[in-house]
Short mmCIF file of C-alpha atoms and ligand atoms in Angstrom, two decimals:
data_model
loop_
_atom_site.label_atom_id
_atom_site.label_comp_id
_atom_site.label_asym_id
_atom_site.label_seq_id
_atom_site.Cartn_x
_atom_site.Cartn_y
_atom_site.Cartn_z
CA UNK Q 1 15.64 -6.62 -8.44
CA UNK Q 2 16.20 -2.89 -7.65
CA UNK Q 3 14.76 -0.53 -9.95
CA UNK Q 4 16.58 2.41 -12.38
CA UNK Q 5 16.02 5.67 -11.16
CA UNK Q 6 14.38 8.02 -13.13
CA UNK Q 7 16.57 11.48 -12.15
CA UNK Q 8 14.17 14.17 -12.29
CA UNK Q 9 16.97 17.30 -12.19
CA UNK Q 10 19.29 15.42 -14.96
CA UNK Q 11 16.24 15.87 -17.07
CA UNK Q 12 15.35 19.37 -15.87
CA UNK Q 13 18.29 20.36 -16.50
CA UNK Q 14 18.42 18.70 -20.60
CA UNK Q 15 14.74 20.62 -20.76
CA UNK Q 16 15.78 23.74 -19.04
CA UNK Q 17 18.71 24.52 -21.29
CA UNK Q 18 16.46 23.32 -24.62
CA UNK Q 19 14.12 25.97 -23.04
CA UNK Q 20 17.23 28.51 -22.62
CA UNK Q 21 18.41 27.44 -26.82
CA UNK Q 22 15.22 28.13 -28.17
CA UNK Q 23 14.50 31.29 -26.07
CA UNK Q 24 17.61 32.55 -27.51
CA UNK Q 25 16.54 31.91 -31.00
CA UNK Q 26 13.25 33.92 -30.10
CA UNK Q 27 14.92 37.23 -28.62
CA UNK Q 28 17.13 37.31 -31.95
CA UNK Q 29 14.19 37.71 -33.45
CA UNK Q 30 13.03 40.38 -30.91
CA UNK Q 31 10.76 38.23 -29.28
CA UNK Q 32 11.61 38.61 -25.25
CA UNK Q 33 9.31 35.75 -23.93
CA UNK Q 34 7.73 36.94 -20.39
CA UNK Q 35 6.09 35.17 -17.12
CA UNK Q 36 3.81 37.47 -14.66
CA UNK Q 37 3.61 35.61 -11.11
CA UNK Q 38 0.82 36.99 -9.38
CA UNK Q 39 1.19 36.09 -5.66
CA UNK Q 40 -1.77 37.29 -3.35
CA UNK Q 41 -1.01 37.04 0.56
CA UNK Q 42 1.52 36.08 2.44
CA UNK Q 43 1.74 31.69 2.47
CA UNK Q 44 4.93 30.95 3.18
CA UNK Q 45 5.45 28.13 0.66
CA UNK Q 46 3.82 29.94 -2.17
CA UNK Q 47 6.30 33.17 -1.02
CA UNK Q 48 8.87 30.42 -1.81
CA UNK Q 49 7.38 28.30 -4.61
CA UNK Q 50 6.85 31.95 -6.20
CA UNK Q 51 10.61 33.12 -6.47
CA UNK Q 52 11.19 29.51 -7.87
CA UNK Q 53 9.03 29.96 -10.31
CA UNK Q 54 10.53 33.67 -11.66
CA UNK Q 55 13.90 32.22 -10.75
CA UNK Q 56 14.02 29.29 -13.26
CA UNK Q 57 12.30 31.92 -15.60
CA UNK Q 58 15.36 34.45 -15.59
CA UNK Q 59 17.87 31.96 -15.42
CA UNK Q 60 16.62 30.65 -18.46
CA UNK Q 61 16.23 34.04 -20.27
CA UNK Q 62 12.81 34.77 -19.71
CA UNK Q 63 12.03 37.52 -18.32
CA UNK Q 64 9.66 36.81 -15.11
CA UNK Q 65 8.05 39.20 -13.30
CA UNK Q 66 6.73 38.76 -9.47
CA UNK Q 67 4.04 40.74 -8.64
CA UNK Q 68 2.93 40.93 -4.85
CA UNK Q 69 -0.53 41.66 -3.34
CA UNK Q 70 -2.18 41.81 0.14
CA UNK Q 71 -3.83 38.90 1.26
CA UNK Q 72 -6.50 42.02 1.35
CA UNK Q 73 -6.69 42.45 -2.34
CA UNK Q 74 -10.37 42.31 -3.75
CA UNK Q 75 -11.17 39.74 -5.90
CA UNK Q 76 -12.03 43.05 -8.17
CA UNK Q 77 -8.78 43.97 -8.67
CA UNK Q 78 -7.07 41.04 -8.91
CA UNK Q 79 -9.60 40.37 -11.83
CA UNK Q 80 -8.62 43.86 -13.62
CA UNK Q 81 -4.89 43.09 -12.89
CA UNK Q 82 -5.29 39.52 -14.97
CA UNK Q 83 -7.51 41.36 -17.83
CA UNK Q 84 -4.62 44.69 -18.13
CA UNK Q 85 -1.80 41.60 -18.25
CA UNK Q 86 -4.37 39.55 -20.99
CA UNK Q 87 -3.97 42.70 -23.22
CA UNK Q 88 -0.49 43.26 -22.40
CA UNK Q 89 1.40 41.99 -26.02
CA UNK Q 90 4.47 41.51 -23.86
CA UNK Q 91 3.10 39.13 -20.96
CA UNK Q 92 2.94 35.63 -22.50
CA UNK Q 93 2.10 33.58 -19.42
CA UNK Q 94 0.38 34.60 -16.48
CA UNK Q 95 0.22 32.70 -13.82
CA UNK Q 96 -1.83 33.26 -10.44
CA UNK Q 97 -0.09 31.24 -7.48
CA UNK Q 98 -2.83 28.93 -5.38
CA UNK Q 99 -3.61 28.76 -2.58
CA UNK Q 100 -5.87 32.26 -2.93
CA UNK Q 101 -7.67 34.08 0.25
CA UNK Q 102 -10.62 32.90 0.81
CA UNK Q 103 -12.56 35.70 0.14
CA UNK Q 104 -11.48 35.39 -3.69
CA UNK Q 105 -13.16 32.72 -5.49
CA UNK Q 106 -10.41 30.77 -7.60
CA UNK Q 107 -12.03 29.11 -10.40
CA UNK Q 108 -13.58 32.76 -11.28
CA UNK Q 109 -9.80 33.93 -10.87
CA UNK Q 110 -8.61 31.27 -13.10
CA UNK Q 111 -11.05 31.96 -15.55
CA UNK Q 112 -10.56 35.46 -16.17
CA UNK Q 113 -6.60 34.37 -17.24
CA UNK Q 114 -6.96 34.41 -20.91
CA UNK Q 115 -6.33 30.86 -22.37
CA UNK Q 116 -3.53 31.86 -24.63
CA UNK Q 117 -1.32 32.72 -21.18
CA UNK Q 118 -2.47 30.04 -19.09
CA UNK Q 119 0.76 28.43 -18.79
CA UNK Q 120 -0.48 26.62 -15.67
CA UNK Q 121 -2.81 25.14 -18.05
CA UNK Q 122 -6.19 25.11 -15.26
CA UNK Q 123 -8.32 27.47 -17.45
CA UNK Q 124 -11.54 24.94 -18.27
CA UNK Q 125 -10.14 25.36 -22.05
CA UNK Q 126 -7.23 24.00 -21.21
CA UNK Q 127 -8.44 21.25 -20.05
CA UNK Q 128 -10.83 21.02 -22.71
CA UNK Q 129 -8.51 20.84 -25.18
CA UNK Q 130 -6.13 17.99 -23.44
CA UNK Q 131 -9.51 16.15 -23.73
CA UNK Q 132 -10.50 16.57 -26.77
CA UNK Q 133 -6.55 16.62 -28.14
CA UNK Q 134 -6.29 19.79 -29.54
CA UNK Q 135 -3.27 22.50 -28.42
CA UNK Q 136 -3.15 23.77 -25.36
CA UNK Q 137 -1.33 24.14 -22.16
CA UNK Q 138 -0.99 21.08 -20.34
CA UNK Q 139 -0.69 21.23 -16.55
CA UNK Q 140 2.90 20.69 -15.53
CA UNK Q 141 3.44 17.89 -13.55
CA UNK Q 142 1.27 15.57 -15.69
CA UNK Q 143 3.39 16.83 -18.08
CA UNK Q 144 6.68 17.00 -16.21
CA UNK Q 145 5.41 13.18 -15.40
CA UNK Q 146 5.31 12.24 -19.21
CA UNK Q 147 8.37 13.15 -20.13
CA UNK Q 148 10.41 11.06 -17.25
CA UNK Q 149 8.47 8.03 -18.65
CA UNK Q 150 9.18 9.25 -22.36
CA UNK Q 151 12.98 10.03 -20.97
CA UNK Q 152 13.43 5.94 -20.29
CA UNK Q 153 11.35 5.42 -23.54
CA UNK Q 154 8.51 3.86 -22.15
CA UNK Q 155 6.01 2.66 -24.58
CA UNK Q 156 2.69 3.22 -23.52
CA UNK Q 157 0.67 1.43 -25.86
CA UNK Q 158 -1.45 -0.92 -24.66
CA UNK Q 159 -0.38 -1.53 -21.59
CA UNK Q 160 -2.39 -0.61 -18.44
CA UNK Q 161 -1.51 2.51 -16.70
CA UNK Q 162 -2.87 3.62 -13.16
CA UNK Q 163 -3.54 6.72 -11.87
CA UNK Q 164 -4.48 6.78 -7.88
CA UNK Q 165 -5.82 10.66 -6.87
CA UNK Q 166 -8.28 12.77 -9.26
CA UNK Q 167 -7.36 16.00 -8.78
CA UNK Q 168 -7.63 18.44 -11.53
CA UNK Q 169 -4.19 19.47 -11.44
CA UNK Q 170 -2.75 16.01 -11.69
CA UNK Q 171 -4.48 12.79 -11.51
CA UNK Q 172 -7.24 13.39 -13.71
CA UNK Q 173 -5.30 15.58 -16.68
CA UNK Q 174 -2.57 12.45 -15.86
CA UNK Q 175 -5.00 10.00 -16.84
CA UNK Q 176 -5.83 11.77 -20.27
CA UNK Q 177 -2.24 11.93 -21.58
CA UNK Q 178 -1.70 8.10 -20.77
CA UNK Q 179 -4.96 7.24 -22.59
CA UNK Q 180 -3.73 9.77 -25.69
CA UNK Q 181 -0.64 7.92 -25.21
CA UNK Q 182 -3.32 4.88 -25.84
CA UNK Q 183 -2.59 3.09 -22.40
CA UNK Q 184 -5.35 1.53 -21.04
CA UNK Q 185 -5.70 3.88 -18.12
CA UNK Q 186 -7.90 3.25 -14.41
CA UNK Q 187 -7.84 5.76 -11.73
CA UNK Q 188 -7.98 4.90 -8.33
CA UNK Q 189 -8.68 7.53 -5.61
CA UNK Q 190 -10.52 7.40 -2.04
CA UNK Q 191 -13.38 5.09 -2.72
CA UNK Q 192 -11.20 2.74 -4.32
CA UNK Q 193 -11.80 -0.66 -2.98
CA UNK Q 194 -9.50 -2.77 -3.58
CA UNK Q 195 -6.38 -0.44 -4.65
CA UNK Q 196 -3.28 -3.50 -4.40
CA UNK Q 197 -5.95 -5.63 -6.91
CA UNK Q 198 -5.28 -3.05 -9.48
CA UNK Q 199 -1.80 -1.62 -8.98
CA UNK Q 200 -1.06 -4.87 -8.88
CA UNK Q 201 -2.13 -5.44 -12.90
CA UNK Q 202 -0.24 -2.10 -13.99
CA UNK Q 203 2.37 -1.45 -16.24
CA UNK Q 204 3.21 2.17 -14.93
CA UNK Q 205 1.60 3.51 -11.63
CA UNK Q 206 1.16 6.98 -11.05
CA UNK Q 207 0.84 8.00 -7.21
CA UNK Q 208 -0.69 11.28 -6.57
CA UNK Q 209 -2.34 11.56 -3.62
CA UNK Q 210 -0.78 13.20 -1.19
CA UNK Q 211 -0.28 10.80 1.25
CA UNK Q 212 2.98 8.72 2.67
CA UNK Q 213 2.61 4.95 1.46
CA UNK Q 214 0.15 4.85 -0.23
CA UNK Q 215 1.75 2.52 -2.58
CA UNK Q 216 3.97 -0.60 -1.02
CA UNK Q 217 5.97 -3.45 -2.57
CA UNK Q 218 3.55 -6.11 -2.35
CA UNK Q 219 0.88 -3.49 -4.37
CA UNK Q 220 3.74 -3.32 -7.54
CA UNK Q 221 4.24 -6.23 -9.99
CA UNK Q 222 8.02 -6.74 -10.51
CA UNK Q 223 9.65 -4.60 -13.46
CA UNK Q 224 6.88 -2.10 -13.49
CA UNK Q 225 7.08 1.58 -14.11
CA UNK Q 226 6.45 4.17 -10.48
CA UNK Q 227 5.98 7.99 -10.61
CA UNK Q 228 5.83 9.29 -7.03
CA UNK Q 229 4.09 12.94 -7.52
CA UNK Q 230 3.62 12.81 -3.79
CA UNK Q 231 5.33 15.63 -1.38
CA UNK Q 232 5.33 14.63 2.17
CA UNK Q 233 7.13 14.81 5.52
CA UNK Q 234 7.64 11.71 7.45
CA UNK Q 235 8.09 11.45 11.29
CA UNK Q 236 11.22 12.78 10.60
CA UNK Q 237 10.37 15.72 9.26
CA UNK Q 238 12.15 14.80 5.67
CA UNK Q 239 10.62 15.55 2.43
CA UNK Q 240 9.05 12.29 0.97
CA UNK Q 241 6.42 11.14 -1.67
CA UNK Q 242 3.11 9.25 -1.86
CA UNK Q 243 5.21 5.71 -2.60
CA UNK Q 244 7.13 3.35 0.00
CA UNK Q 245 10.28 4.25 -1.88
CA UNK Q 246 12.41 1.76 -0.03
CA UNK Q 247 10.22 -1.06 -0.31
CA UNK Q 248 9.07 -0.37 -3.74
CA UNK Q 249 12.29 -0.04 -5.65
CA UNK Q 250 13.04 -3.59 -5.00
CA UNK Q 251 10.11 -4.35 -6.73
CA UNK Q 252 9.39 -2.25 -9.89
CA UNK Q 253 11.55 -1.51 -13.06
CA UNK Q 254 11.85 1.96 -12.32
CA UNK Q 255 10.82 4.80 -9.76
CA UNK Q 256 11.41 8.29 -9.24
CA UNK Q 257 13.12 9.63 -5.82
CA UNK Q 258 11.25 11.98 -4.03
CA UNK Q 259 12.90 14.78 -3.93
CA UNK Q 260 14.65 14.62 -6.60
CA UNK Q 261 12.00 13.18 -9.30
CA UNK Q 262 8.46 14.82 -10.31
CA UNK Q 263 9.27 18.53 -8.61
CA UNK Q 264 12.09 19.58 -10.77
CA UNK Q 265 10.06 18.79 -13.81
CA UNK Q 266 7.09 20.75 -12.60
CA UNK Q 267 8.93 23.41 -12.23
CA UNK Q 268 11.21 22.82 -15.90
CA UNK Q 269 7.84 22.45 -17.86
CA UNK Q 270 6.63 25.64 -16.20
CA UNK Q 271 9.18 27.27 -18.53
CA UNK Q 272 8.48 25.19 -21.57
CA UNK Q 273 5.01 26.39 -21.41
CA UNK Q 274 6.18 29.89 -20.92
CA UNK Q 275 7.99 29.65 -24.03
CA UNK Q 276 5.54 28.23 -26.42
CA UNK Q 277 3.13 30.56 -25.23
CA UNK Q 278 5.43 33.33 -26.44
CA UNK Q 279 6.18 30.96 -29.86
CA UNK Q 280 2.37 31.25 -30.53
CA UNK Q 281 1.92 34.79 -30.69
CA UNK Q 282 5.68 35.35 -32.96
N1 LIG J 1 0.22 26.24 -5.76
C1 LIG J 1 1.22 25.56 -5.62
N2 LIG J 1 0.88 24.56 -6.80
C2 LIG J 1 1.15 25.48 -7.55
C3 LIG J 1 0.85 26.04 -9.09
O1 LIG J 1 1.46 24.77 -9.78
N3 LIG J 1 0.16 26.75 -10.02
C4 LIG J 1 -0.67 27.47 -9.14
N4 LIG J 1 -1.08 28.48 -10.07
N5 LIG J 1 0.03 26.96 -7.69
C5 LIG J 1 -0.16 26.48 -7.33
#
């Protein structure tokens, strides 16, 4: 069997078109959805990511501004800026790019963002809302993975979903989203004794570790759906995921490629969250 590809670029394109449509409807009612992106310091990867976020936003009709501050910015100044944006009714979403300079307390910074504008879904209030199944913003990467599963008509009820990785921004929220859809969920991590024994039982596998070849063909049940959140470089410097793509695609039913899988979906879901932040207050 050769797995079918879940095309993240195509799905993200469709989602951006829907966002553009809903944004136009809001604008017709006099509301301009707006995202403020804050970048502190000059990390090259963060520079690229934040410019993409602003470009994606403006291309879909959302207003987006990128505020850049030097790595020497004080935490007090950053918190003051966030509080000003919290109080600004013309701003619907606030995103502080991570990582922050080492002298800053990331947790404190995120908790200063108003939950109503937390389009990253990183605030404890957002995490709590997801935990108890109340409305709130879902972190963009696992939210995008759920959209990919939905796009292929994957019925999660009663299925065994295995999440590899337990980060606060992917693994844990991913597990909760799958649980909300009535999957039986197992979270595996670095201390899991026999990863393959567990993944071989899975109907759906989400790999979110940040390490190459965490999942190989012998660890996958024939026909399983495999979502690869990883973003790594191989020995040739080429972008690759956590999954041994060439091997696993021979066994899986569906698989996401890297690049062109989860990455574009993460970017698209930020637009969805920003639009929803604007829709909720209007
Ligand atoms: N750094 C890497 N990914 C992200 C993200 O999704 N949001 C923020 N705020 N920072 C990041």
